[in-house]
Amino acid sequence: MICVACGEWADEPRVDGDVLVCGLCGHREPFARLPMFALTGPSGTGKSTVCRGLGALLGEHAVVVEQDVLWIGALRDPEDDFGAFRQTWLRMAAMINQNGRPTVLCGTVAPPQFERRPERVLFSEIHYLALVADDDVLAKRLRARPAWRGWDNEQRISDMLAFNSWIKTTTTEPPMELLDTTTATVGDTTRAVADWILDLLKAR
């Protein structure tokens, strides 16, 4: 992030309440530290489909974005647990928040991948909702995908089922709330996600 006073780049943002502080020259400027909402979960649970309908239900309350639109080039580098990808999205979401509406980021992420990054300070909270499903249903959905998506690889499916199990059994900090999509319709799931976000916004 570039300081408007000294023009230097900050690798690690600093905040003091709702003020962004330059670690080099000390310049201070107002900064809206709003929450972010992460809709996560294994592939095949419905994140991308829900993402497409979520904006219409949230209206002016939040900005909904699909994280896979930046799953390109150097951002796919697995170095530091895909650190460049996570850093880019945290900074992007923080900038979106400066328009006065929190960001809803749809895409697979585990809380440690965001919570340990320096950019985490740019948000008041990050709330996590993980879509999950029964293993047999999830595997069936993945096998039914078009061949170009690469889910004809049984090891890849096995890895995703392991991630599904990890989400269901692991306590993270902050915790992930779970929403089972095994038998739910897309409409019901989308409504449930929207209600989760709106309820948290009302509680602020």
CSV table of C-alpha atoms in Angstrom, one decimal:
chain,number,residue,atom,x,y,z
A,1,MET,CA,0.0,0.0,0.0
A,2,ILE,CA,1.4,3.4,-1.0
A,3,CYS,CA,1.5,6.3,1.6
A,4,VAL,CA,0.0,9.5,0.1
A,5,ALA,CA,2.4,11.6,2.2
A,6,CYS,CA,5.8,10.0,1.6
A,7,GLY,CA,5.0,7.8,-1.4
A,8,GLU,CA,6.6,4.7,0.1
A,9,TRP,CA,5.2,1.2,-0.2
A,10,ALA,CA,4.1,-0.6,3.0
A,11,ASP,CA,4.5,-4.4,3.0
A,12,GLU,CA,2.8,-4.6,6.4
A,13,PRO,CA,-0.1,-2.2,6.9
A,14,ARG,CA,-0.5,-0.6,10.2
A,15,VAL,CA,-3.8,0.7,11.8
A,16,ASP,CA,-4.8,2.6,14.9
A,17,GLY,CA,-8.5,2.1,15.3
A,18,ASP,CA,-10.1,3.5,12.1
A,19,VAL,CA,-6.9,5.2,11.0
A,20,LEU,CA,-4.3,3.9,8.6
A,21,VAL,CA,-0.7,4.7,9.8
A,22,CYS,CA,2.4,4.9,7.6
A,23,GLY,CA,5.1,2.9,9.4
A,24,LEU,CA,7.8,5.1,7.7
A,25,CYS,CA,6.7,8.7,8.0
A,26,GLY,CA,3.8,8.3,10.5
A,27,HIS,CA,1.2,9.9,8.2
A,28,ARG,CA,-2.3,9.1,9.4
A,29,GLU,CA,-5.5,9.0,7.3
A,30,PRO,CA,-9.1,7.7,8.0
A,31,PHE,CA,-9.6,4.1,7.0
A,32,ALA,CA,-12.9,2.2,7.1
A,33,ARG,CA,-12.2,-1.1,8.9
A,34,LEU,CA,-15.4,-2.9,8.0
A,35,PRO,CA,-16.0,-6.7,8.3
A,36,MET,CA,-15.4,-9.2,5.5
A,37,PHE,CA,-17.5,-12.3,4.9
A,38,ALA,CA,-15.8,-15.4,3.5
A,39,LEU,CA,-18.0,-18.0,1.9
A,40,THR,CA,-15.8,-21.0,1.8
A,41,GLY,CA,-16.0,-24.8,1.6
A,42,PRO,CA,-14.9,-27.6,-0.7
A,43,SER,CA,-15.4,-27.6,-4.4
A,44,GLY,CA,-18.8,-28.9,-5.3
A,45,THR,CA,-20.7,-27.5,-2.3
A,46,GLY,CA,-22.3,-24.6,-4.3
A,47,LYS,CA,-20.1,-21.6,-3.5
A,48,SER,CA,-19.9,-20.2,-7.1
A,49,THR,CA,-23.6,-20.9,-7.8
A,50,VAL,CA,-24.6,-19.2,-4.6
A,51,CYS,CA,-22.3,-16.3,-5.4
A,52,ARG,CA,-24.1,-15.6,-8.6
A,53,GLY,CA,-27.4,-15.0,-6.8
A,54,LEU,CA,-26.2,-13.5,-3.6
A,55,GLY,CA,-25.8,-9.9,-4.8
A,56,ALA,CA,-29.5,-9.5,-5.6
A,57,LEU,CA,-30.4,-10.6,-2.1
A,58,LEU,CA,-27.9,-8.3,-0.4
A,59,GLY,CA,-28.5,-5.3,-2.5
A,60,GLU,CA,-26.8,-2.2,-1.1
A,61,HIS,CA,-25.7,-4.0,2.1
A,62,ALA,CA,-22.5,-5.7,0.7
A,63,VAL,CA,-20.4,-6.2,-2.4
A,64,VAL,CA,-20.2,-9.9,-3.6
A,65,VAL,CA,-17.1,-11.1,-5.5
A,66,GLU,CA,-15.9,-14.4,-6.7
A,67,GLN,CA,-12.3,-15.0,-5.7
A,68,ASP,CA,-11.5,-17.4,-8.6
A,69,VAL,CA,-11.5,-14.4,-11.1
A,70,LEU,CA,-7.9,-13.7,-9.9
A,71,TRP,CA,-6.8,-17.4,-9.9
A,72,ILE,CA,-4.3,-16.6,-12.7
A,73,GLY,CA,-0.6,-16.4,-13.5
A,74,ALA,CA,1.7,-15.7,-10.7
A,75,LEU,CA,-1.1,-15.6,-8.2
A,76,ARG,CA,-1.4,-19.4,-8.5
A,77,ASP,CA,2.1,-19.7,-6.9
A,78,PRO,CA,1.8,-22.2,-4.0
A,79,GLU,CA,4.7,-20.4,-2.2
A,80,ASP,CA,3.7,-19.4,1.4
A,81,ASP,CA,0.4,-21.2,1.1
A,82,PHE,CA,-0.6,-19.2,-1.9
A,83,GLY,CA,0.4,-16.1,0.0
A,84,ALA,CA,0.3,-13.7,-3.1
A,85,PHE,CA,-3.2,-14.8,-3.9
A,86,ARG,CA,-4.4,-14.3,-0.3
A,87,GLN,CA,-2.6,-11.0,0.1
A,88,THR,CA,-4.1,-9.6,-3.2
A,89,TRP,CA,-7.6,-10.5,-2.2
A,90,LEU,CA,-7.3,-9.0,1.3
A,91,ARG,CA,-6.0,-5.8,-0.1
A,92,MET,CA,-8.6,-5.8,-2.8
A,93,ALA,CA,-11.4,-6.4,-0.3
A,94,ALA,CA,-10.1,-3.7,2.0
A,95,MET,CA,-10.2,-1.2,-0.9
A,96,ILE,CA,-13.8,-2.3,-1.8
A,97,ASN,CA,-14.7,-1.7,1.9
A,98,GLN,CA,-13.7,1.9,1.6
A,99,ASN,CA,-16.8,2.5,-0.5
A,100,GLY,CA,-18.8,1.9,2.7
A,101,ARG,CA,-20.0,-1.6,2.1
A,102,PRO,CA,-18.3,-4.8,3.3
A,103,THR,CA,-17.1,-7.4,0.9
A,104,VAL,CA,-18.4,-10.9,0.6
A,105,LEU,CA,-15.6,-13.1,-0.9
A,106,CYS,CA,-16.8,-16.4,-2.3
A,107,GLY,CA,-14.1,-19.1,-2.7
A,108,THR,CA,-12.2,-21.8,-0.9
A,109,VAL,CA,-10.1,-20.5,2.0
A,110,ALA,CA,-9.2,-21.7,5.5
A,111,PRO,CA,-9.1,-19.1,8.3
A,112,PRO,CA,-5.4,-19.5,8.9
A,113,GLN,CA,-4.7,-18.4,5.3
A,114,PHE,CA,-6.2,-15.0,6.1
A,115,GLU,CA,-5.8,-14.6,9.8
A,116,ARG,CA,-2.0,-14.8,9.8
A,117,ARG,CA,-1.4,-12.3,7.1
A,118,PRO,CA,-0.4,-8.7,7.8
A,119,GLU,CA,-3.4,-7.4,5.8
A,120,ARG,CA,-5.8,-8.9,8.4
A,121,VAL,CA,-5.5,-5.7,10.4
A,122,LEU,CA,-7.4,-3.9,7.6
A,123,PHE,CA,-10.7,-5.5,8.7
A,124,SER,CA,-12.7,-5.2,11.9
A,125,GLU,CA,-13.6,-8.9,11.6
A,126,ILE,CA,-13.6,-11.7,9.1
A,127,HIS,CA,-16.6,-14.0,9.3
A,128,TYR,CA,-16.4,-17.5,7.8
A,129,LEU,CA,-19.3,-19.6,6.5
A,130,ALA,CA,-18.3,-23.0,5.1
A,131,LEU,CA,-20.6,-24.9,2.8
A,132,VAL,CA,-20.3,-28.7,3.3
A,133,ALA,CA,-22.1,-31.8,2.0
A,134,ASP,CA,-22.1,-35.6,2.6
A,135,ASP,CA,-19.1,-37.2,1.0
A,136,ASP,CA,-21.1,-39.4,-1.5
A,137,VAL,CA,-23.1,-36.4,-2.7
A,138,LEU,CA,-20.0,-34.2,-3.0
A,139,ALA,CA,-18.1,-36.9,-5.0
A,140,LYS,CA,-21.1,-37.4,-7.3
A,141,ARG,CA,-21.3,-33.6,-8.0
A,142,LEU,CA,-17.6,-33.4,-8.8
A,143,ARG,CA,-17.6,-36.4,-11.1
A,144,ALA,CA,-20.5,-34.9,-13.0
A,145,ARG,CA,-18.5,-31.8,-13.9
A,146,PRO,CA,-17.2,-31.2,-17.4
A,147,ALA,CA,-14.0,-32.9,-18.3
A,148,TRP,CA,-12.1,-29.7,-18.8
A,149,ARG,CA,-12.4,-29.0,-15.0
A,150,GLY,CA,-10.2,-31.9,-14.2
A,151,TRP,CA,-12.4,-33.8,-11.8
A,152,ASP,CA,-11.9,-37.2,-13.6
A,153,ASN,CA,-8.9,-37.5,-11.2
A,154,GLU,CA,-10.0,-39.7,-8.3
A,155,GLN,CA,-7.0,-38.6,-6.1
A,156,ARG,CA,-8.2,-35.0,-6.6
A,157,ILE,CA,-11.7,-36.0,-5.5
A,158,SER,CA,-10.3,-37.9,-2.5
A,159,ASP,CA,-8.3,-34.8,-1.5
A,160,MET,CA,-11.5,-32.7,-1.6
A,161,LEU,CA,-13.4,-35.2,0.5
A,162,ALA,CA,-10.6,-35.0,3.1
A,163,PHE,CA,-10.9,-31.2,3.1
A,164,ASN,CA,-14.6,-31.6,3.5
A,165,SER,CA,-14.0,-33.7,6.6
A,166,TRP,CA,-11.4,-31.3,7.9
A,167,ILE,CA,-13.8,-28.5,7.8
A,168,LYS,CA,-16.5,-30.5,9.7
A,169,THR,CA,-14.1,-31.7,12.4
A,170,THR,CA,-11.6,-28.9,12.9
A,171,THR,CA,-12.0,-25.9,15.3
A,172,THR,CA,-10.4,-22.8,13.8
A,173,GLU,CA,-9.9,-19.3,15.2
A,174,PRO,CA,-12.1,-17.7,14.4
A,175,PRO,CA,-14.5,-20.6,14.0
A,176,MET,CA,-16.2,-21.4,10.7
A,177,GLU,CA,-20.0,-21.7,10.8
A,178,LEU,CA,-21.2,-24.7,8.7
A,179,LEU,CA,-24.1,-24.9,6.2
A,180,ASP,CA,-24.9,-28.3,4.8
A,181,THR,CA,-26.0,-28.3,1.1
A,182,THR,CA,-26.5,-32.0,0.7
A,183,THR,CA,-30.3,-31.8,0.2
A,184,ALA,CA,-30.8,-28.0,0.0
A,185,THR,CA,-31.9,-26.3,-3.2
A,186,VAL,CA,-29.7,-23.5,-4.6
A,187,GLY,CA,-32.4,-21.0,-3.7
A,188,ASP,CA,-32.6,-22.1,-0.1
A,189,THR,CA,-28.8,-22.1,0.3
A,190,THR,CA,-28.5,-18.6,-1.2
A,191,ARG,CA,-31.2,-17.3,1.0
A,192,ALA,CA,-29.6,-18.9,4.1
A,193,VAL,CA,-26.2,-17.3,3.2
A,194,ALA,CA,-27.8,-13.9,2.7
A,195,ASP,CA,-29.6,-14.2,6.0
A,196,TRP,CA,-26.3,-15.1,7.8
A,197,ILE,CA,-24.6,-12.0,6.4
A,198,LEU,CA,-27.5,-9.7,7.1
A,199,ASP,CA,-27.9,-10.9,10.7
A,200,LEU,CA,-24.2,-10.3,11.4
A,201,LEU,CA,-24.5,-6.8,9.9
A,202,LYS,CA,-27.5,-6.0,12.1
A,203,ALA,CA,-25.6,-7.1,15.2
A,204,ARG,CA,-22.7,-4.7,14.6
